[in-house]
PDB file of C-alpha atoms and ligand atoms in Angstrom:
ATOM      1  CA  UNK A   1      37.090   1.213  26.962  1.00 40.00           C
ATOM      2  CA  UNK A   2      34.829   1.169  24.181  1.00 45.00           C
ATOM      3  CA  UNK A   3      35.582   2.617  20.559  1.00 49.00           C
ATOM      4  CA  UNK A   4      32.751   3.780  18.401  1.00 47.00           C
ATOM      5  CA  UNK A   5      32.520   2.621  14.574  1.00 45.00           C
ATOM      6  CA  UNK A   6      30.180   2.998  11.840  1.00 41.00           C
ATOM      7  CA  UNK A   7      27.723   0.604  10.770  1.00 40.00           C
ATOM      8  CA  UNK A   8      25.462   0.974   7.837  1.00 40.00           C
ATOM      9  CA  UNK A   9      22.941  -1.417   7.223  1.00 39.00           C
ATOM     10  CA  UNK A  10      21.964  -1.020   3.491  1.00 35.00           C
ATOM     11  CA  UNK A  11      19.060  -3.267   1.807  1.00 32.00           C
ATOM     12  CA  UNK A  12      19.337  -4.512  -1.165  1.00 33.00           C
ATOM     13  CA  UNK A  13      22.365  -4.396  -4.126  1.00 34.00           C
ATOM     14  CA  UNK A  14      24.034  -1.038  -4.228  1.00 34.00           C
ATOM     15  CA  UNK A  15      26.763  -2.322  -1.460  1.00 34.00           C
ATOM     16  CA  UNK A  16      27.239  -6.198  -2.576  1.00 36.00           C
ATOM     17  CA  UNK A  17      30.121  -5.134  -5.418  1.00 35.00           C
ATOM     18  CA  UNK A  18      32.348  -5.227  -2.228  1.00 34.00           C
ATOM     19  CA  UNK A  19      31.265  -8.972  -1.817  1.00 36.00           C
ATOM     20  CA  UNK A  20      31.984  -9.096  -5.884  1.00 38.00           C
ATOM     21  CA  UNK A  21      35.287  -7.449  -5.134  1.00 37.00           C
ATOM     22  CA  UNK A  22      36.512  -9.246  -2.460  1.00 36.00           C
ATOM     23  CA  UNK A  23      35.729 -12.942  -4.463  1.00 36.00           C
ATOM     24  CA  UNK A  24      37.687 -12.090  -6.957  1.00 38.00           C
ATOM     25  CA  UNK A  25      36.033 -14.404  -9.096  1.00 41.00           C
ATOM     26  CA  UNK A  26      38.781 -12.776 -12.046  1.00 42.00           C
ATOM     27  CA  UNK A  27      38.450 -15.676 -15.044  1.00 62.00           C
ATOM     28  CA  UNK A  28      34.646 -15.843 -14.703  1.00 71.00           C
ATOM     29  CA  UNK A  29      34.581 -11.943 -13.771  1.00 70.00           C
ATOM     30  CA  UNK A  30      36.846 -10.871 -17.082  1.00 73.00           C
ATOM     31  CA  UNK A  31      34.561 -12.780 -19.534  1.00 72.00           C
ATOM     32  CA  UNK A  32      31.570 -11.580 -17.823  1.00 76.00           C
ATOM     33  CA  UNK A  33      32.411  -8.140 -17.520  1.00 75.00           C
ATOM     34  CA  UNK A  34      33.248  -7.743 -21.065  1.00 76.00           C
ATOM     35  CA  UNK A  35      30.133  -8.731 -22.260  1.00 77.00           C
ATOM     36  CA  UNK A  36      28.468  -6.267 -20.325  1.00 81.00           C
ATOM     37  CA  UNK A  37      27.143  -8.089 -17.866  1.00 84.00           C
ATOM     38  CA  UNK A  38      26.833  -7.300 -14.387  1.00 83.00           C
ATOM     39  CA  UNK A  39      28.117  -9.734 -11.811  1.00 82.00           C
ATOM     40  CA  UNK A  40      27.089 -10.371  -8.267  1.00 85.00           C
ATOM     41  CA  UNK A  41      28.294 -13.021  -6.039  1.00 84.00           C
ATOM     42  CA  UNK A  42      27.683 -13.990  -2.419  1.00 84.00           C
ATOM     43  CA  UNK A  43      30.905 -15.826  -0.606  1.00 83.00           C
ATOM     44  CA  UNK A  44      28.447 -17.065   2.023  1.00 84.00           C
ATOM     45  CA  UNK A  45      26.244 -19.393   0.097  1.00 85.00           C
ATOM     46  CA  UNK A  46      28.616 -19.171  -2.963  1.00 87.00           C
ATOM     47  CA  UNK A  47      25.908 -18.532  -5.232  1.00 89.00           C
ATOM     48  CA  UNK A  48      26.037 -15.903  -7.873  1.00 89.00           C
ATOM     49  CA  UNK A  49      23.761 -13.991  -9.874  1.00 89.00           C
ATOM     50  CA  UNK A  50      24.758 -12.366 -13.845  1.00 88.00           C
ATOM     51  CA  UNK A  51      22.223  -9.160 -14.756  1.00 86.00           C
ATOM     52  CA  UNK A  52      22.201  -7.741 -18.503  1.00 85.00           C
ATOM     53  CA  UNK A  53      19.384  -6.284 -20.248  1.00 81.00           C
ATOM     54  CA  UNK A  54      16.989  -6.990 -17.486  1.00 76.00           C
ATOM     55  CA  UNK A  55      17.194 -10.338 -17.276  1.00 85.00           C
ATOM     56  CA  UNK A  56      19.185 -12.539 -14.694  1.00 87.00           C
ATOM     57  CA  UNK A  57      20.931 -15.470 -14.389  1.00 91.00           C
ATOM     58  CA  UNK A  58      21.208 -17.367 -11.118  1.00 91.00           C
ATOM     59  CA  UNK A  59      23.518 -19.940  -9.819  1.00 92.00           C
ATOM     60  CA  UNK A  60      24.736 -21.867  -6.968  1.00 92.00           C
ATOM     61  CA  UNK A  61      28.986 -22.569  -7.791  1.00 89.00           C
ATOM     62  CA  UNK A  62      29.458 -26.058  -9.418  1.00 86.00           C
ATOM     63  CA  UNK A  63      26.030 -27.061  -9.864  1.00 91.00           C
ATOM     64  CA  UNK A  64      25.226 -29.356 -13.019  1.00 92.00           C
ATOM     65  CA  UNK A  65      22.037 -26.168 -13.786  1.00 92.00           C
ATOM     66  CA  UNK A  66      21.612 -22.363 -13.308  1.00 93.00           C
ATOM     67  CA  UNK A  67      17.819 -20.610 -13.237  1.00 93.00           C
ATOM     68  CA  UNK A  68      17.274 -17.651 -16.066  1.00 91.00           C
ATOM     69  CA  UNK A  69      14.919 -15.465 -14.448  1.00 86.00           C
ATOM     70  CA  UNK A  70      14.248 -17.811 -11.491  1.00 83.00           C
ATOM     71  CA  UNK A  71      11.925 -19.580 -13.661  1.00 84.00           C
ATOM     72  CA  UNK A  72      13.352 -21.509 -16.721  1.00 88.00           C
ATOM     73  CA  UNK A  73      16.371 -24.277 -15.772  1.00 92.00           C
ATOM     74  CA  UNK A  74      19.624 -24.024 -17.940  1.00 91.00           C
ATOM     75  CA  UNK A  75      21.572 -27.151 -17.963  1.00 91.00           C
ATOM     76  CA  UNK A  76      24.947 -25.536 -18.389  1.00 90.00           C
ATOM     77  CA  UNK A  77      27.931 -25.795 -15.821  1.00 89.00           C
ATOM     78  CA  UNK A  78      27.274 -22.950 -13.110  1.00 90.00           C
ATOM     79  CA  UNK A  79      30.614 -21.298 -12.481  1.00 87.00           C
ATOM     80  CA  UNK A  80      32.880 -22.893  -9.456  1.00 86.00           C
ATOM     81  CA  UNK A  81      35.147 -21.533  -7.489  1.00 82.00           C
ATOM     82  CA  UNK A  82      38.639 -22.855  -7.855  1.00 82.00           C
ATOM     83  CA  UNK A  83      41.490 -21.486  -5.725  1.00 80.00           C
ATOM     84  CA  UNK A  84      39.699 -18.658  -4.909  1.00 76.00           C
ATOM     85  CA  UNK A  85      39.143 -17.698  -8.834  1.00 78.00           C
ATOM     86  CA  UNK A  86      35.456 -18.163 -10.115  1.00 80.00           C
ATOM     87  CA  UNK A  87      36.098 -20.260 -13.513  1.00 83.00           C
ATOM     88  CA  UNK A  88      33.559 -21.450 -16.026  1.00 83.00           C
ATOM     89  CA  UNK A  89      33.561 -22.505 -19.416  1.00 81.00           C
ATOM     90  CA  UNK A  90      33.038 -20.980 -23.192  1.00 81.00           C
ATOM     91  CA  UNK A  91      29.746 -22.827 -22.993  1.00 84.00           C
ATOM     92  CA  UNK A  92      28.229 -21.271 -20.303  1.00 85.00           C
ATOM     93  CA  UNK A  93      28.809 -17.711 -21.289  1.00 84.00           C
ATOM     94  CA  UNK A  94      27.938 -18.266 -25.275  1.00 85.00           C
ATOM     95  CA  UNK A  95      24.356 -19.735 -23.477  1.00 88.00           C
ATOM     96  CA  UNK A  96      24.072 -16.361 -21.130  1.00 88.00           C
ATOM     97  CA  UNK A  97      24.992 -14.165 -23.632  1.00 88.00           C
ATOM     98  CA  UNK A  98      22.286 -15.969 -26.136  1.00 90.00           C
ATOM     99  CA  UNK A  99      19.402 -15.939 -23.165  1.00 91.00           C
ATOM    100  CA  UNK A 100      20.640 -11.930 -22.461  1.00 89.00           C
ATOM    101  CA  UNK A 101      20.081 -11.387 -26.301  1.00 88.00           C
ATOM    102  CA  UNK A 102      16.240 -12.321 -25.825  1.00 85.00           C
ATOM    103  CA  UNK A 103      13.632  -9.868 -25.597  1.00 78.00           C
ATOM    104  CA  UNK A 104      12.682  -8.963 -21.560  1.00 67.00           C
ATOM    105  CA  UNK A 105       9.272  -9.230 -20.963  1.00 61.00           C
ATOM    106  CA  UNK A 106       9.673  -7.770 -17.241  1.00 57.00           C
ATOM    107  CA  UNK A 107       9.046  -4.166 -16.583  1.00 55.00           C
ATOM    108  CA  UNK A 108      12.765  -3.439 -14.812  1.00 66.00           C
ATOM    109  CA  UNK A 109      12.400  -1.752 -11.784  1.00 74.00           C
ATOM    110  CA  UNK A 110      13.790   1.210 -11.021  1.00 84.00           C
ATOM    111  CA  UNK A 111      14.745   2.944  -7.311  1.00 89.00           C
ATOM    112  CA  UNK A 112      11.985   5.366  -6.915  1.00 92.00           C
ATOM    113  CA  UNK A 113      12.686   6.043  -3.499  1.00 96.00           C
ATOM    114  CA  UNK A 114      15.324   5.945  -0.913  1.00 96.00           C
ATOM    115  CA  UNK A 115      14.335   6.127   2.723  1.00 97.00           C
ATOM    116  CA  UNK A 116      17.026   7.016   5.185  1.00 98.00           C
ATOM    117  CA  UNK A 117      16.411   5.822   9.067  1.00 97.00           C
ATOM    118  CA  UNK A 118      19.045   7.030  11.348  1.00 98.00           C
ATOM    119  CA  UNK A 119      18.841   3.993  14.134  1.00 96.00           C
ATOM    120  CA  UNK A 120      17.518   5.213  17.646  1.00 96.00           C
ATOM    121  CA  UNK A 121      16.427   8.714  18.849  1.00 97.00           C
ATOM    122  CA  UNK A 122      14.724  10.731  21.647  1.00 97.00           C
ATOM    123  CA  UNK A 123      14.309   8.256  25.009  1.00 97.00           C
ATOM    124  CA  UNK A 124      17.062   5.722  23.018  1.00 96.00           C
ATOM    125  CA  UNK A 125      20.192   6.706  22.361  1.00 97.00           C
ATOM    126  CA  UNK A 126      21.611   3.562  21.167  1.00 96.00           C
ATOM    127  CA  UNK A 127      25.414   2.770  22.134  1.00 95.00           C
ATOM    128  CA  UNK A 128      27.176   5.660  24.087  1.00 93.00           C
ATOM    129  CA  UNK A 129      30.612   6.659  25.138  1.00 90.00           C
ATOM    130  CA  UNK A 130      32.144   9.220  27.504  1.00 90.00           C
ATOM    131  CA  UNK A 131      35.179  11.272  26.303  1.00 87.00           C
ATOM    132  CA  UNK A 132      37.526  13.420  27.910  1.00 90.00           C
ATOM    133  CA  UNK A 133      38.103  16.859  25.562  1.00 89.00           C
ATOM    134  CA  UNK A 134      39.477  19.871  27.414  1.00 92.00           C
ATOM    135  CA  UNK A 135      39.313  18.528  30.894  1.00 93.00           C
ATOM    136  CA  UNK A 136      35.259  18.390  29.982  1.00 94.00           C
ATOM    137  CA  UNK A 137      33.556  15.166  29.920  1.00 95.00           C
ATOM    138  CA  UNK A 138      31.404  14.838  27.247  1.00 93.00           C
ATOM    139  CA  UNK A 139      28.959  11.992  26.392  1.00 94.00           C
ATOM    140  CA  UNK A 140      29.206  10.881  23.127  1.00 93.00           C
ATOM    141  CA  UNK A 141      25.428   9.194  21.865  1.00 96.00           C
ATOM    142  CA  UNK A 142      24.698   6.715  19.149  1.00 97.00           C
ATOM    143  CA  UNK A 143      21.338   8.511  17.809  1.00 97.00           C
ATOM    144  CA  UNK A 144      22.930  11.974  17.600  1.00 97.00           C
ATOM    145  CA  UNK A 145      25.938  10.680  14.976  1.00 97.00           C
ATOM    146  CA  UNK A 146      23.257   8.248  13.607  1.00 98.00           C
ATOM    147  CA  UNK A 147      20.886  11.587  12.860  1.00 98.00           C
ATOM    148  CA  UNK A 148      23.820  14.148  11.814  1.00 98.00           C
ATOM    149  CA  UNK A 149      25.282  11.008   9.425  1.00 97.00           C
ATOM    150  CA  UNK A 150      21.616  10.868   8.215  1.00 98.00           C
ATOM    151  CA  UNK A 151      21.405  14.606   7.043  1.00 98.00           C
ATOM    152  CA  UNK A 152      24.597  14.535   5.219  1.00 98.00           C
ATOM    153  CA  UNK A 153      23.680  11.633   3.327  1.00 97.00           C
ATOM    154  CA  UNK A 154      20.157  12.897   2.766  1.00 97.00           C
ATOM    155  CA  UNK A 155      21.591  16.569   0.982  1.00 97.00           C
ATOM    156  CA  UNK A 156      24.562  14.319  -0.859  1.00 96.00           C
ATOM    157  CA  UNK A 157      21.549  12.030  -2.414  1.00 95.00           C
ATOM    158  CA  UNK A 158      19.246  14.691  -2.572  1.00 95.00           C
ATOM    159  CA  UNK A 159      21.885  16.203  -5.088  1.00 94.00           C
ATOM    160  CA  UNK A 160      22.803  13.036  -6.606  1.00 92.00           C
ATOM    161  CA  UNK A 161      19.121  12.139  -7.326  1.00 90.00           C
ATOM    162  CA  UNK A 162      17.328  14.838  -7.999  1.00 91.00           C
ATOM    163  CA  UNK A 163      14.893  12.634  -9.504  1.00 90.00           C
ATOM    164  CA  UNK A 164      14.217  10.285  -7.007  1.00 93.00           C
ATOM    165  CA  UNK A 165      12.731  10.857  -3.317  1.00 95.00           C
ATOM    166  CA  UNK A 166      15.199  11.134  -0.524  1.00 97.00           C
ATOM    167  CA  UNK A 167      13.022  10.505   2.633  1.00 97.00           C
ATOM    168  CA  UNK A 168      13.809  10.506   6.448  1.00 97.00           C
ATOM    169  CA  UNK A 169      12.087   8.489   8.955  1.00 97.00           C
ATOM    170  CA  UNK A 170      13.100  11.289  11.740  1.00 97.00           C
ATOM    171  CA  UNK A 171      14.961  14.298  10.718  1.00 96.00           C
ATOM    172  CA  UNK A 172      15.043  15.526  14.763  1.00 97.00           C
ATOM    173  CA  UNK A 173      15.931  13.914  18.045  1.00 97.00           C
ATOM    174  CA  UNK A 174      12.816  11.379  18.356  1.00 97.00           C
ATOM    175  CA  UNK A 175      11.645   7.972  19.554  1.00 97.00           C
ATOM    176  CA  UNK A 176      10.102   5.430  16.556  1.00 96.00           C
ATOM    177  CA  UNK A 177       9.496   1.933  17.027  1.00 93.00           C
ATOM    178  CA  UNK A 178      10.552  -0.364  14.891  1.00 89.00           C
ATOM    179  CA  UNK A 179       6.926  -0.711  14.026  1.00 89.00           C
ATOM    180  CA  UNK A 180       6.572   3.184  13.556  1.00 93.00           C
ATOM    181  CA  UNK A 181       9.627   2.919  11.044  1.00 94.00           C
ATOM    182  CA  UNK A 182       8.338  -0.001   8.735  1.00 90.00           C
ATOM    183  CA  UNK A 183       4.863   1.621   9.063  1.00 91.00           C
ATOM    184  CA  UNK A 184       6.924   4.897   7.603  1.00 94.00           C
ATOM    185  CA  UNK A 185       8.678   2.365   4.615  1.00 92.00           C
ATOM    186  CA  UNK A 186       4.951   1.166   3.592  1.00 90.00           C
ATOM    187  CA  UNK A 187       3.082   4.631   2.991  1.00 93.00           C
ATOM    188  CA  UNK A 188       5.599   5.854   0.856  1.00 94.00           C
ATOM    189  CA  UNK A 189       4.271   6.365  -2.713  1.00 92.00           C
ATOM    190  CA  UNK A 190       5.947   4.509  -5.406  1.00 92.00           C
ATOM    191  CA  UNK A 191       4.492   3.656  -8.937  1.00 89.00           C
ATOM    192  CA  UNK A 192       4.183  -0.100 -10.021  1.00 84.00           C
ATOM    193  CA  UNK A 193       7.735  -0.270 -11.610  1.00 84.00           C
ATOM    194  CA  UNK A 194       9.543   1.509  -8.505  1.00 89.00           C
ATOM    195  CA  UNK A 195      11.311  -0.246  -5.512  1.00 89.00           C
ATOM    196  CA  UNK A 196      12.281   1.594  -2.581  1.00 92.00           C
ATOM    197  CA  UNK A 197      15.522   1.566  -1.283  1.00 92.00           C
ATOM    198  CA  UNK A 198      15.874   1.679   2.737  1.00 93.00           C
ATOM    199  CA  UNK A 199      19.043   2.351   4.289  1.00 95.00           C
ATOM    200  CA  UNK A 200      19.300   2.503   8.440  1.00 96.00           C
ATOM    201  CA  UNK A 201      22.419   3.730  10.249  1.00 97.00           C
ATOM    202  CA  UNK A 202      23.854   2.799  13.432  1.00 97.00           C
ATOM    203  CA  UNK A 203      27.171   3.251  14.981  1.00 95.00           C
ATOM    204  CA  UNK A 204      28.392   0.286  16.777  1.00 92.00           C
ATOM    205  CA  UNK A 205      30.239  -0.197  20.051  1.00 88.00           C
ATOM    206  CA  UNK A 206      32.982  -2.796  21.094  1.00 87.00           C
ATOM    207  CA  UNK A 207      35.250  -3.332  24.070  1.00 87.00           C
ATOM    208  CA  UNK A 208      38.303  -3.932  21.800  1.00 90.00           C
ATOM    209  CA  UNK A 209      39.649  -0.074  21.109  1.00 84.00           C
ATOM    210  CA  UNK A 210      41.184  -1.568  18.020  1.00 91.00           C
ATOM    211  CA  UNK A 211      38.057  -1.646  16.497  1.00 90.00           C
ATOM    212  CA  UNK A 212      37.303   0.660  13.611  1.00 90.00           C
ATOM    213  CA  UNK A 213      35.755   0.563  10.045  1.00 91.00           C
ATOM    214  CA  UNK A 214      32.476  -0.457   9.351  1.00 90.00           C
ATOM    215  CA  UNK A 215      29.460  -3.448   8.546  1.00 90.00           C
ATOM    216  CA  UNK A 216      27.259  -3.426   5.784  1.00 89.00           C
ATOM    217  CA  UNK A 217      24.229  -5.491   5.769  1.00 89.00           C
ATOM    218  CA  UNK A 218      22.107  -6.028   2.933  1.00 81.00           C
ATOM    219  CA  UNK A 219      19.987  -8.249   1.107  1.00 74.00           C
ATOM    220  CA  UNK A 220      21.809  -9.658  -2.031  1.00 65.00           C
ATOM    221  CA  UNK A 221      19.810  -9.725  -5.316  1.00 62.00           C
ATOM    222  CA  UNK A 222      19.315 -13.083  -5.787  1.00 60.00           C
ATOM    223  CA  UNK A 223      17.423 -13.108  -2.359  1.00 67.00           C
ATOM    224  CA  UNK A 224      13.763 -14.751  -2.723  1.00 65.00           C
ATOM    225  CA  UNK A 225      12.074 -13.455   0.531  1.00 67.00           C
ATOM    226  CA  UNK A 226       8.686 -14.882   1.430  1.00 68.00           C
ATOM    227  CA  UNK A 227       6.606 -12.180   2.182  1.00 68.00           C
ATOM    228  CA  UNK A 228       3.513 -12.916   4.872  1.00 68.00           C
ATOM    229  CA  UNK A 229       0.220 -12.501   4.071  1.00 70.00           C
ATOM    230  CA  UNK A 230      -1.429 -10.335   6.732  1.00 68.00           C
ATOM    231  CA  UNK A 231      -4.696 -12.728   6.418  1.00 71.00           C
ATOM    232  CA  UNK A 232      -2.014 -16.122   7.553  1.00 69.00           C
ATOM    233  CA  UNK A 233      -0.407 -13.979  10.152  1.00 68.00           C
ATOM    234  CA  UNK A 234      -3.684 -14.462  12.015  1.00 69.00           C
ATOM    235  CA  UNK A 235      -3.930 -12.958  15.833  1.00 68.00           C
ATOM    236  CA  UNK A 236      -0.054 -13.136  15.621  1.00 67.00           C
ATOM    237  CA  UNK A 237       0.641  -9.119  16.280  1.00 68.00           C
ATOM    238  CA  UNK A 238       4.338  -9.760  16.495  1.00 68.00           C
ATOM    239  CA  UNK A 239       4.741 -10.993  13.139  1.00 63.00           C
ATOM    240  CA  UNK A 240       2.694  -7.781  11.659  1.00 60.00           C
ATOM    241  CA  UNK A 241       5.898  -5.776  11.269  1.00 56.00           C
TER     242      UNK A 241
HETATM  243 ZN1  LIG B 301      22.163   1.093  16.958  1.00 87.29          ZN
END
């Protein structure tokens, strides 16, 4: 017997104060917090990353260094985790709060657009699950909660953002390819300071009926992705996408 739950898998920041939460980095988090800044921490790689003012501090727990802006090396103390509780010391956060102080030469950017792909559609339907209402049987599809989750989360953000664009990759019960989706991501409009923020929903399946909740997947801030240059991917179609 399968259960269905919800999985949303959300790029970039928006989600990762759950990963902040669930640290519970409090020492480092207190000092941090009431100088403004804004804290971000990754229990996987326990590396952390401190915005204010558009600038950003990076650091990997413990090490002897930490990177302002990814470019300039800091030799201060990064913050290390110590039963659980990220600690550092005055020194470290007089230094942040100094480099914060500085004037930003980057042009922050700003969410211009948030694209909304409900996973699956037309000859896909994803995951699936029969249920028994009424004495009916009724077949219970991935891409039609994936789509109806969609809409309601496109008219909430519509509201939300009126300033933004809140786009759809399908708004109806069709096929993309993954290709068709990321070609959908690229021709969307954005001016030089705006990001786009792309958010794809699935539900998820699993043979334990105690399942329930949901994933999040995103990319954390402090991310560097390598982005290919079409010209180096060569004859290599698969790598296109
Ligand atoms: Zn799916």
């Amino acid at each position: 017997m399968k259960r269905l739950f919800f999985t949303i898998l959300a790029a970039l920041f928006l989600f990762s104060h759950v990963f902040a939460e669930n640290a519970k980095p409090a020492d480092f988090l207190a000092g941090a917090q009431k100088a403004g800044m804004t804290f971000y921490w990754d229990p996987l790689t326990s590396s952390g990353l401190i915005e204010k003012n558009g600038h950003r501090i990076s650091f990997h727990a413990g090490d002897d260094f930490v990177l302002q802006d990814y470019k300039t090396v800091l030799n201060e103390k990064a913050p290390v985790l110590e039963n659980g509780k990220l600690v550092t010391n005055a020194s470290f956060l007089n230094s942040a709060e100094n480099f914060f102080k500085t004037e930003s030469n980057d042009n922050p950017y700003r969410i211009g657009a948030i694209l909304i792909d409900p996973g699956h559609g037309g000859k896909d339907p994803g995951t699936s699950k029969v249920h028994k209402i009424n004495g009916k049987n009724i077949t219970l599809k991935e891409k039609d909660i994936n789509l109806k989750v969609g809409l309601k989360l496109r008219d909430y953000l519509k509201k939300a953002y009126p300033d933004k664009q809140i786009l759809m990759t399908r708004s109806r019960d069709v096929y993309l390819s993954l290709n068709q989706r990321t070609e959908i991501a690229n021709s969307v409009r954005l001016k030089d300071n705006e990001a786009i923020l792309f958010i794809s929903i699935h539900v998820n399946s699993n043979f334990n009926e105690s399942a329930s909740g949901y994933e999040v997947w995103y990319l954390s801030p402090g991310y560097r992705r390598q982005v290919l240059n079409a010209k180096s991917a060569g004859e290599e179609k698969s790598l296109l996408p």
